[in-house]
Coordinates of C-alpha atoms and ligand atoms in Angstrom, one line a residue:
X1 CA 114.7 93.2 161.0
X2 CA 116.1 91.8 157.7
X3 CA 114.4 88.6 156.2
X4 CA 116.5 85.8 154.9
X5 CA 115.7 85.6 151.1
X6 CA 114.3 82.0 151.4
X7 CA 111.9 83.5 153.6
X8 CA 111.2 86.4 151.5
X9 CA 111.0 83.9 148.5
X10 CA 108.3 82.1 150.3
X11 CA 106.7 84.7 150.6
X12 CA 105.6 85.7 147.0
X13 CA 102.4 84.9 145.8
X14 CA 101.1 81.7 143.9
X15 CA 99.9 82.9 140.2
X16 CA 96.8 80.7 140.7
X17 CA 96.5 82.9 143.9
X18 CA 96.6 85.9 142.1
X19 CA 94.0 85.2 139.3
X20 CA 91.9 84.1 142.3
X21 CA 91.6 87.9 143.6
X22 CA 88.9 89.9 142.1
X23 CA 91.6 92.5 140.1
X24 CA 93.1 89.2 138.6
X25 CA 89.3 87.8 137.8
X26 CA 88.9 91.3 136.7
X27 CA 92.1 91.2 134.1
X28 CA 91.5 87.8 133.1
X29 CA 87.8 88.7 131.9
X30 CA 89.5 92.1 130.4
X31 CA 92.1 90.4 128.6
X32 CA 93.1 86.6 128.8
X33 CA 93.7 84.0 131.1
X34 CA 96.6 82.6 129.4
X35 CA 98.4 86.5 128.5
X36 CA 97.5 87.4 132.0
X37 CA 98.9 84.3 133.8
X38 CA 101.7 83.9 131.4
X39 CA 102.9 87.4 132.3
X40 CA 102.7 87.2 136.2
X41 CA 104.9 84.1 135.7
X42 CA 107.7 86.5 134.0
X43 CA 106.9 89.2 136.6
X44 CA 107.4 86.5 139.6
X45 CA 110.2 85.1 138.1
X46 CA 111.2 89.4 138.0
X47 CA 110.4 89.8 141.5
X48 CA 112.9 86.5 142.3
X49 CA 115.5 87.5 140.6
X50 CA 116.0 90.9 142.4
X51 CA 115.6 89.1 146.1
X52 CA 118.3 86.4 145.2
X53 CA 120.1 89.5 144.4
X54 CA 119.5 91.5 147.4
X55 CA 116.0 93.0 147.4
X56 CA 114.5 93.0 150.8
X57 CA 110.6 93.1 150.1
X58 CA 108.2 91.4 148.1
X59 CA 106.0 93.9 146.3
X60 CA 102.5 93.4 147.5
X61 CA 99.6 91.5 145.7
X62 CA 97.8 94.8 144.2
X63 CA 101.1 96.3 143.0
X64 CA 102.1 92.6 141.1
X65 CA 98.5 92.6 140.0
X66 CA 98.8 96.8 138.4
X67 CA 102.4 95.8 136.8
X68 CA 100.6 93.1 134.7
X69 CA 97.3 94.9 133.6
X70 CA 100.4 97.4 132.2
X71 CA 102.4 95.5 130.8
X72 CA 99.1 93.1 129.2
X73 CA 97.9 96.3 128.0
X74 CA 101.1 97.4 126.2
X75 CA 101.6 94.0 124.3
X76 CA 98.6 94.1 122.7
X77 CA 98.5 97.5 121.8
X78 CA 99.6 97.9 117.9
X79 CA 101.4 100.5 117.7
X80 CA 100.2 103.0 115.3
X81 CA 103.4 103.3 112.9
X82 CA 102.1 106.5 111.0
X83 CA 104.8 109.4 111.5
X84 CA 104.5 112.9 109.9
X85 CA 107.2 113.0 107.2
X86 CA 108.2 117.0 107.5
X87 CA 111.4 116.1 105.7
X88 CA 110.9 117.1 102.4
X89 CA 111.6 113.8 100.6
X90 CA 108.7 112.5 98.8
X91 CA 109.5 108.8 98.2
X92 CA 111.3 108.5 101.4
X93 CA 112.4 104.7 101.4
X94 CA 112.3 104.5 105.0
X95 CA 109.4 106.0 105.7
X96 CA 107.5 103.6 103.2
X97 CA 107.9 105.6 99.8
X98 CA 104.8 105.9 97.8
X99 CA 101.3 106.6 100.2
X100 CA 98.9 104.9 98.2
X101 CA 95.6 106.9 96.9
X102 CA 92.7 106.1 98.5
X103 CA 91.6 104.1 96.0
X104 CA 94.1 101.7 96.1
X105 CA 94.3 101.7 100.3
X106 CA 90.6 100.5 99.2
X107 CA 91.0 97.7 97.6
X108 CA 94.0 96.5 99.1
X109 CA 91.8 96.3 102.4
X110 CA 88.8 94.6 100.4
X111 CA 90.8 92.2 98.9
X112 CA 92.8 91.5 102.5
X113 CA 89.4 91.2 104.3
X114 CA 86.6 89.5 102.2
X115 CA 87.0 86.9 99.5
X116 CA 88.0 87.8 95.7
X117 CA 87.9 86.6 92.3
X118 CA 91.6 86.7 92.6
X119 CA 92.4 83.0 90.6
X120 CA 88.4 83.1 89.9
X121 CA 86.9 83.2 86.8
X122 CA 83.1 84.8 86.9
X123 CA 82.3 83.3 83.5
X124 CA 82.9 80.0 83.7
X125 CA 82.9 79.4 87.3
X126 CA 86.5 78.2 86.8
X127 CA 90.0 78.8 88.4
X128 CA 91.2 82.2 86.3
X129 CA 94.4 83.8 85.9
X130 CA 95.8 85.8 89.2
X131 CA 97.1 88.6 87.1
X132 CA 94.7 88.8 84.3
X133 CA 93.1 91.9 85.2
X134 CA 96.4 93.8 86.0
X135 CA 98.3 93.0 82.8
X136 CA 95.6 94.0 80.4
X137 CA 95.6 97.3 82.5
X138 CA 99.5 97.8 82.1
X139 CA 99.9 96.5 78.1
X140 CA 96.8 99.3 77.3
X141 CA 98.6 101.8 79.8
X142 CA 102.5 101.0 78.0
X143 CA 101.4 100.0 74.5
X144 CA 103.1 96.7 75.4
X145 CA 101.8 93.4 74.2
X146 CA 102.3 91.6 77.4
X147 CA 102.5 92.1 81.1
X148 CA 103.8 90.6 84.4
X149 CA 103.8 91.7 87.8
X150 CA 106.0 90.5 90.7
X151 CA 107.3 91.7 94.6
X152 CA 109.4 94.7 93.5
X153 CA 111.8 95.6 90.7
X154 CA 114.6 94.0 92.0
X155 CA 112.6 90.8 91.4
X156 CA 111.6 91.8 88.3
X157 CA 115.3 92.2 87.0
X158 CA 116.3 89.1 88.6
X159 CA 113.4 87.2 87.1
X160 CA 114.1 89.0 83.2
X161 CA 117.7 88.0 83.2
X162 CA 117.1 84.6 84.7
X163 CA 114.1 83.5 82.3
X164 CA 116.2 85.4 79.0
X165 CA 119.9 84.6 79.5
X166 CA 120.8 82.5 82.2
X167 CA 124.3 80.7 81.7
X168 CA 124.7 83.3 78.6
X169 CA 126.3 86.8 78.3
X170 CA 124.3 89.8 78.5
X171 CA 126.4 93.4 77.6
X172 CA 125.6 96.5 79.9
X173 CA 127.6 99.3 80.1
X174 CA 130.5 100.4 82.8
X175 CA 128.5 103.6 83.5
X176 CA 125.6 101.4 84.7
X177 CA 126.4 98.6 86.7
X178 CA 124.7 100.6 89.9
X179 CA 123.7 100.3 93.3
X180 CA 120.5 101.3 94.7
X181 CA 120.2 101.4 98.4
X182 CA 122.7 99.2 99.5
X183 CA 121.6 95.4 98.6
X184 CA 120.1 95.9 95.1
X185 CA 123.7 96.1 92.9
X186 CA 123.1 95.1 89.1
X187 CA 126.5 92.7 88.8
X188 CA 125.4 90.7 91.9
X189 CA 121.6 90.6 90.8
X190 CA 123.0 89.4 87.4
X191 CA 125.3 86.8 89.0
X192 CA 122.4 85.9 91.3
X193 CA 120.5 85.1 87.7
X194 CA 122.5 83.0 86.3
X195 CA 123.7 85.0 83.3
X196 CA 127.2 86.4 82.6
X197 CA 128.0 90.4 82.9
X198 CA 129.4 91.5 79.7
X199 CA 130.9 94.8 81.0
X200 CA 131.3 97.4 78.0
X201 CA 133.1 100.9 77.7
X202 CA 134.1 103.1 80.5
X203 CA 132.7 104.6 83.7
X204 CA 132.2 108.2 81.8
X205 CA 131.6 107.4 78.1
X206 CA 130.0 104.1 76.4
X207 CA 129.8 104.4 72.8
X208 CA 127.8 102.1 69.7
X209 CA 131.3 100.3 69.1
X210 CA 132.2 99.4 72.2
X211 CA 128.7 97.5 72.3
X212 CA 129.1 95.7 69.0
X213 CA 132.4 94.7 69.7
X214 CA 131.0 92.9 72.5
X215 CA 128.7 91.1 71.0
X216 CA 130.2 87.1 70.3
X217 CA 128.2 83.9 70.1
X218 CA 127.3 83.9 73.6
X219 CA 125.4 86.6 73.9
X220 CA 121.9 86.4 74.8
X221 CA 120.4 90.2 75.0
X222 CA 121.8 93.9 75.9
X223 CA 120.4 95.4 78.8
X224 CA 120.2 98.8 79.5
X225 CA 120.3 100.2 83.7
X226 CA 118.8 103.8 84.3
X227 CA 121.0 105.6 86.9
X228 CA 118.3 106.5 89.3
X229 CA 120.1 107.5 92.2
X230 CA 123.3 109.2 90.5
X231 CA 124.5 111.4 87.7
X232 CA 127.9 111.6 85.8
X233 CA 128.4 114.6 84.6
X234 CA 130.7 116.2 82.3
X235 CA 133.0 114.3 79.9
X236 CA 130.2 111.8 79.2
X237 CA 128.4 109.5 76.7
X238 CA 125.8 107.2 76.9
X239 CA 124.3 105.5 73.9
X240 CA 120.4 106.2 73.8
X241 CA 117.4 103.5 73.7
X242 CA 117.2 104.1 70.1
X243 CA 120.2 103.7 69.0
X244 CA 121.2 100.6 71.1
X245 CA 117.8 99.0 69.9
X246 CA 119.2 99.7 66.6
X247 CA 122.5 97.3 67.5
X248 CA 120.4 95.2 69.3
X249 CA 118.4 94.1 66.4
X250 CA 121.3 93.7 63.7
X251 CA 122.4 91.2 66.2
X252 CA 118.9 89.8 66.7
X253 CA 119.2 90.1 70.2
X254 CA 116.6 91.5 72.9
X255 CA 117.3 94.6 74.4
X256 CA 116.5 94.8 78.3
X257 CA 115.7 98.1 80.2
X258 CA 115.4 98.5 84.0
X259 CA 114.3 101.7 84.5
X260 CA 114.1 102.0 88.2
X261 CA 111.1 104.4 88.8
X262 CA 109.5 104.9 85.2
X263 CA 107.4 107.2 85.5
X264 CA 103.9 107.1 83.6
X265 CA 103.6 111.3 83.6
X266 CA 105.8 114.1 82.7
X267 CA 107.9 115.9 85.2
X268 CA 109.0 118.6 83.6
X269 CA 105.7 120.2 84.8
X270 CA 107.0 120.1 88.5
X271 CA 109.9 121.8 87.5
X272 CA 111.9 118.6 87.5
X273 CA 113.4 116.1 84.8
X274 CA 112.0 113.9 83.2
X275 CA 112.0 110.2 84.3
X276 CA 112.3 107.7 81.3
X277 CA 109.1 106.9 79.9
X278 CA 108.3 103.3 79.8
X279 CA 106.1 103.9 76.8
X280 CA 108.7 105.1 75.1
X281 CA 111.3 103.4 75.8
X282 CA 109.0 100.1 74.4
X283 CA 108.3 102.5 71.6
X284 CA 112.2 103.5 70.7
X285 CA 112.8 99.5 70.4
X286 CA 113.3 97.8 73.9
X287 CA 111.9 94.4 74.1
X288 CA 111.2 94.2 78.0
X289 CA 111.4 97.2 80.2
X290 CA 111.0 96.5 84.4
X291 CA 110.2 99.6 86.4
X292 CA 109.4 100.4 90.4
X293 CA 105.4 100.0 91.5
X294 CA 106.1 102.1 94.5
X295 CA 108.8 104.9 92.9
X296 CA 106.9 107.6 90.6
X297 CA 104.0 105.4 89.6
X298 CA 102.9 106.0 93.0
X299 CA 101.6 102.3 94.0
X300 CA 102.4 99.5 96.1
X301 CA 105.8 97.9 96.5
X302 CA 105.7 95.6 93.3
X303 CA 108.1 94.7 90.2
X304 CA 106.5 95.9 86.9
X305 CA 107.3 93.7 83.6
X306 CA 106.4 94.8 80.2
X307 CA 106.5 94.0 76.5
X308 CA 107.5 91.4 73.8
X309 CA 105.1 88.5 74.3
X310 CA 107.9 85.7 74.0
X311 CA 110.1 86.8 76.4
X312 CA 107.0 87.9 78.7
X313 CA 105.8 84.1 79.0
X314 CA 109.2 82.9 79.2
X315 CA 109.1 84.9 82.8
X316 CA 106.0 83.7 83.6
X317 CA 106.6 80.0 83.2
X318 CA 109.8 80.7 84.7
X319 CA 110.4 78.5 88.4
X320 CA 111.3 81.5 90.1
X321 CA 107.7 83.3 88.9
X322 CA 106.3 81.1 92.3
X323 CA 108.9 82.7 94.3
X324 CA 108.5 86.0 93.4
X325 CA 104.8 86.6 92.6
X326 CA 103.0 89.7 94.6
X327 CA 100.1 88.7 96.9
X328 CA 96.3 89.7 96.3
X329 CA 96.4 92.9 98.4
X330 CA 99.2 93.9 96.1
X331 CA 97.6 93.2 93.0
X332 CA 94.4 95.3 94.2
X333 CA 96.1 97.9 95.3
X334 CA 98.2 98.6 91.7
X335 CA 95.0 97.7 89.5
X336 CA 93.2 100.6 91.6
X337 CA 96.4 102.6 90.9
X338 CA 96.7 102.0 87.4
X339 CA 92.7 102.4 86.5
X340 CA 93.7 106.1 88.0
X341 CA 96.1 106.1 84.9
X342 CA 93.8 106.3 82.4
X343 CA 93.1 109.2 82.6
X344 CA 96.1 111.6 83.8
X345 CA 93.9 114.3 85.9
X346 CA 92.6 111.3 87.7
X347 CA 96.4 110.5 88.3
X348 CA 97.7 113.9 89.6
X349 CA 94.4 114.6 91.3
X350 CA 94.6 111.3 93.8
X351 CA 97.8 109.6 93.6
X352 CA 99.3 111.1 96.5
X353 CA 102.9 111.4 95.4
X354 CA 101.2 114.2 92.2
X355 CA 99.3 115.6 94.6
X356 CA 102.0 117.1 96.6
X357 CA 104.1 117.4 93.6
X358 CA 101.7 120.0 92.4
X359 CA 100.9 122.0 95.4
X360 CA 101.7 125.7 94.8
X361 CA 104.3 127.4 97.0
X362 CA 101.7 130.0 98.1
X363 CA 99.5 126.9 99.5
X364 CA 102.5 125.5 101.3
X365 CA 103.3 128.9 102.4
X366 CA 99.8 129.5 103.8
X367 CA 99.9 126.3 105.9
X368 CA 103.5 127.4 107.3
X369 CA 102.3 130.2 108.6
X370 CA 99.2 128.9 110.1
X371 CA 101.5 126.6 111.5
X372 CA 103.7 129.4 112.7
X373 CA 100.5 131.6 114.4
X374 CA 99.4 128.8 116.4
X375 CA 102.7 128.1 118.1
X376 CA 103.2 132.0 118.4
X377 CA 103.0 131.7 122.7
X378 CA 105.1 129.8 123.2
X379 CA 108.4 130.9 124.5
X380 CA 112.0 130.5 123.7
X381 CA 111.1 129.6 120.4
X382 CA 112.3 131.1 117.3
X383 CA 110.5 130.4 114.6
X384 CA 110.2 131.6 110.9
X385 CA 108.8 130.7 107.4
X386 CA 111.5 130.4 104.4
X387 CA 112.0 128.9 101.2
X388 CA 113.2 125.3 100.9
X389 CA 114.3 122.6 98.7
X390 CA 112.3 119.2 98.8
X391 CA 113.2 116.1 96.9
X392 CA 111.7 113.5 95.1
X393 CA 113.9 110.6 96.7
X394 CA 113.7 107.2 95.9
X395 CA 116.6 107.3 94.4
X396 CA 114.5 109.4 91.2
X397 CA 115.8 112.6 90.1
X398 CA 119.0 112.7 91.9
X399 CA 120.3 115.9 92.6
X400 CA 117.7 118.0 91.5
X401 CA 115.5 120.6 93.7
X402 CA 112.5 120.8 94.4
X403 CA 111.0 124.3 95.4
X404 CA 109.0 124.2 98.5
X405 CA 108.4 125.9 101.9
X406 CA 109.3 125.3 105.4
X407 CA 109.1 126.0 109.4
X408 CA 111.9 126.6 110.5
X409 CA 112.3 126.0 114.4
X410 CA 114.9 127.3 117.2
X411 CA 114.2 126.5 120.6
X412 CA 116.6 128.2 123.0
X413 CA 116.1 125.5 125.9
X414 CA 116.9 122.7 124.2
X415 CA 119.7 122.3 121.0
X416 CA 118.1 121.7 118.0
X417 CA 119.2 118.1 117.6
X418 CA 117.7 117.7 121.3
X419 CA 114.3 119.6 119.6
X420 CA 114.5 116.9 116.6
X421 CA 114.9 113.8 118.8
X422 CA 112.0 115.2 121.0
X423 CA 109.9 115.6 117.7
X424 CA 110.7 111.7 116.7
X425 CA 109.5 110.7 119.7
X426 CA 106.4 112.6 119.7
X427 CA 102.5 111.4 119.2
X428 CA 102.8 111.1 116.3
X429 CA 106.2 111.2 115.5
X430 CA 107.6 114.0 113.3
X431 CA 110.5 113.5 111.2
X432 CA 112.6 116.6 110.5
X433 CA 115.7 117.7 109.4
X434 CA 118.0 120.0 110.6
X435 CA 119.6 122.7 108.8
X436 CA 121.7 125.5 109.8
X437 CA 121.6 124.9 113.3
X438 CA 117.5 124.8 112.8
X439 CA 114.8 122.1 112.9
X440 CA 113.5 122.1 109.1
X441 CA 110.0 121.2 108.7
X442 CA 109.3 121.2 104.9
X443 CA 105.5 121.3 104.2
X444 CA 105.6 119.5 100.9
X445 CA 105.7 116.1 102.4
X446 CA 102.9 116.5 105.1
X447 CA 99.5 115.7 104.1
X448 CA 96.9 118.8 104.6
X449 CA 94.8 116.4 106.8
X450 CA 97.4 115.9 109.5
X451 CA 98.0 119.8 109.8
X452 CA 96.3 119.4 113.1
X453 CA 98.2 116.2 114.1
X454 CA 101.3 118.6 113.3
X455 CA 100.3 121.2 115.3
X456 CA 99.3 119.0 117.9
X457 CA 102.6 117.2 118.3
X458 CA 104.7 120.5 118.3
X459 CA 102.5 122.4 120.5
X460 CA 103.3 119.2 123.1
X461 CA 106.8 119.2 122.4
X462 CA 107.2 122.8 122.5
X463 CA 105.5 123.4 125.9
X464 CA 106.8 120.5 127.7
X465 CA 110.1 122.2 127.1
X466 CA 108.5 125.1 129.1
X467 CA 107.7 123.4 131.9
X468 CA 110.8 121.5 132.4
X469 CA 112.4 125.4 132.3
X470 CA 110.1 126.9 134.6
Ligands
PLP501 C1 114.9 101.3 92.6 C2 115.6 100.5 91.5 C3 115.6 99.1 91.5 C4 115.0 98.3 92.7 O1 113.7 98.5 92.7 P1 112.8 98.0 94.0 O2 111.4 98.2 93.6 O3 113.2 98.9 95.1 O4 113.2 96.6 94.2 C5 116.3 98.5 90.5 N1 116.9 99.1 89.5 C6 116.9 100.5 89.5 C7 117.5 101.2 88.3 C8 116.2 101.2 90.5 O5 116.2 102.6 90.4

C-alpha cells in the first residue's frame, strides 16, 4: 500500500528524538552536540526532499543515525594534503615548490605554537624589531648593507618600485617585461606601483644606447627583470649588470634587479646553469636586487629585498610595508633556512631542493629497481627502469635537463591515462607523468623516506586493477 507523502513526512524522526537514543548520546559524547544535531537537520531536510519528490520510505532511526556519525566523521577529518611528486619537477608550483629542511619545518611550528621574541627585545625588555634577526642574516649572507623581507617576490617588486619611483619613469628592456605564471606580468606590477614603464630596445637585442637614450628628467631608476621562465635565443643582446650599473651611475640613478629565483649556490655542479647570483649582482653595481624565498633558496614563500641602505628604508617606511609583511612562521622558517647558508655543506646537505639535486643516478637507479622488484607479481603490468630528464621548475632554468631515473609503468587493463588518474587518487596520491604511452615516475622528486609510501600506493593501485579483471 502506498503512503501519501504527508503521512510519510510525519513520519520522520524529531532531531531531539534522535540525540535522545543511545547511538545519538553516543555521537554526541564522540563528537558534538551542535555538529551532530546540525547535521541530522541537513540529513532530515535530505530525507524530505526525496519524499516530496517521490520516495516512498523514510529510512529508519539507526540508518539516519550511521549516515551522520559518517558524514561528522568526514568533516572533521583534515585531510592529509601530502602527495608523492614522481614528476620530476623539483620546484613544482603546484605542488608547493620548495619542501622546507627540517630545520626550518622546526621553527616555523615553534614559532606557530608557543610564544616568540618576534617584536621582543631580550635586552631591554622592550618591543624590538620583527625582522631584525633575519636581515642581519641576509646583508652577511649577500654582502648587502640592508635587508627586507615581505610575502613573496611579487611583493617585493611591487613594494621596490612603489617606495623608489612611483609617478616617475623607470627604463627596462623589451626583452624583459615577462610573465611568470599567469598573474605576475612586470608592466602590470609596475602600473600597479605607481611608476611609469620606460620600455627600451627590442624583443631580441637591447643595447647601452638604447638605455641612455631613454634616460630624460623623469626618470627615477633602471631596473633590470631576469627571464626565469624563458630563453631568447639566437640573434640576441642583452646588456649585462655591469655595464648597465655603469649607465646607471653616470645618470645617478639606482639600478633595480629582480632576479626571480637567485640562487645563493652554484649550479653548474648539478650539471645545470647558473642562476644569477645575488651577491654578485650587488657586487657588479645594482643598488636593490629582489629574489624568490621559495625558488632555489629553498625556503618558505617570501619576497627577499637587499642592498643600498637609502632605498632599503624607503621600502620599509613605505605604507604598503603593512600590507605586505610575512608573518612570524615565515620569518622562522627563512632564518632557519638562511643560518643553513652559512656554511654551503650545511645547505646542500639539508635543504631539500640540494639534496635531490645531488643524488647520483646510480642511487636513483637503485631505488627504481627496488621499486620495480617489489611490484614484480603483479600481472599485466609492464614495467621497466630508464633514463629520464627532470627539471628544476619554478620557472628556474628553463629548458634545460636534468639527468635522472625513472619507472616506467604499462598496465595492460587499464590505459595509462586511466593508470595515472588511478595513481592521483591513491593514499597518498602520486603525481606522474605520462610519456610515450607510459606512466613516468621520475625518482628525483620523491623523497627516500616515502619509498614505502610509493610502494604502498602502487602495489594498491596495481592489484585492485587485478581484481576488477579477475
Ligand atoms: C618567480 C618570479 C617572480 C615572482 O616571485 P613569487 O615569489 O612567485 O611572487 C617575479 N619575478 C621573477 C623574475 C620571477 O622569476
Amino acid at each position: 500500500m502506498s503512503q501519501e507523502p504527508h503521512n510519510l513526512l510525519r513520519r520522520i524522526p524529531q532531531v531531539d528524538a534522535l540525540l535522545k537514543t543511545a547511538q545519538g548520546q553516543a555521537l554526541t559524547s564522540q563528537y558534538s552536540q551542535q555538529l551532530v544535531a546540525q547535521t541530522l537537520r541537513e540529513i532530515l531536510e535530505e530525507v524530505r526532499k526525496r519524499i516530496r519528490s517521490g520516495q516512498t520510505c523514510v529510512p529508519a532511526q539507526a540508518e539516519l543515525l550511521s549516515a551522520c556519525e559518517e558524514r561528522v566523521s568526514k568533516s572533521l577529518q583534515t585531510q592529509k594534503p601530502v602527495v608523492i611528486n614522481a614528476t620530476g619537477i623539483l620546484l613544482h608550483t603546484n605542488l608547493g615548490r620548495a619542501p622546507l629542511a627540517t630545520q626550518a619545518a622546526q621553527a616555523a611550528l615553534d614559532a606557530a605554537t608557543r610564544y616568540s621574541t618576534l617584536e621582543f627585545d631580550l635586552d631591554t625588555g622592550r618591543r624590538g624589531d620583527r625582522q631584525a634577526h633575519v636581515e642581519t642574516l641576509i646583508s652577511q649572507l649577500l654582502g648587502a648593507q640592508a635587508a627586507l623581507v615581505v610575502n613573496n617576490n611579487a611583493a617585493a617588486v611591487l613594494l621596490m618600485l612603489a617606495a623608489v619611483a612611483r609617478g616617475w619613469e623607470v627604463v627596462v628592456s623589451r626583452g624583459e617585461l615577462v610573465e611568470i605564471g599567469g598573474s605576475f606580468r612586470v608592466p602590470e606590477v609596475m602600473a600597479q606601483s605607481g611608476c611609469i614603464l620606460r620600455e627600451v630596445g627590442t624583443t631580441n637585442k637591447t643595447k647601452p644606447g638604447d638605455y641612455r637614450a631613454a634616460i630624460g628628467e623623469s626618470t627615477a631608476a633602471l631596473m633590470k627583470v631576469h627571464t626565469s621562465n624563458y630563453k631568447v635565443v639566437g640573434f640576441t643582446q642583452a646588456v649585462d649588470i655591469p655595464e648597465l650599473a655603469e649607465i646607471a651611475r653616470e645618470a645617478g640613478l639606482p639600478l633595480l634587479a629582480d632576479l626571480g629565483s637567485g640562487a645563493l649556490l652554484p649550479l653548474n655542479v648539478y650539471g645545470l646553469q647558473d642562476e644569477p647570483s645575488p651577491r654578485e649582482i650587488l657586487a657588479q653595481g645594482a643598488q636593490v636586487v629582489c629574489f624568490s624565498g621559495d625558488k632555489l633558496l629553498g625556503g618558505p614563500q617570501a619576497g627577499i629585498l637587499a642592498g643600498n641602505t637609502d632605498l632599503i628604508a624607503v621600502m620599509r617606511r613605505h605604507p604598503l610595508m603593512r600590507a605586505l609583511r610575512p608573518d612570524k612562521m615565515t620569518l622562522a622558517a627563512l632564518e632557519a633556512t638562511l643560518q643553513l647558508y652559512r656554511d654551503a655543506d650545511l645547505a646542500r646537505r639539508h635543504i631539500p631542493l640540494y639534496r635531490m639535486l645531488g643524488t647520483d643516478q646510480q642511487t636513483l637507479r637503485l631505488r627504481a629497481l627496488a621499486l620495480m622488484e617489489a611490484l614484480k607479481d603483479i600481472s599485466g603490468l609492464q614495467c621497466e627502469v630508464a633514463e629520464s630528464q627532470a627539471q628544476l621548475g619554478g620557472g628556474s632554468a628553463p629548458g634545460e635537463a636534468l639527468a635522472s631515473v625513472a619507472l616506467c609503468l604499462k598496465s595492460r587493463l587499464v590505459s595509462s591515462n586511466s593508470l595515472a588518474d588511478r595513481l592521483r587518487h591513491g593514499s597518498p596520491a602520486v603525481i606522474a607523468h605520462i610519456r610515450q604511452d607510459a606512466v613516468v615516475l621520475d625518482l628525483r622528486t620523491v623523497f627516500p623516506d616515502q619509498l614505502p609510501e610509493l610502494t604502498g600506493a602502487l602495489k594498491a593501485v596495481l592489484s585492485s586493477l587485478e581484481v576488477q579483471d579477475a
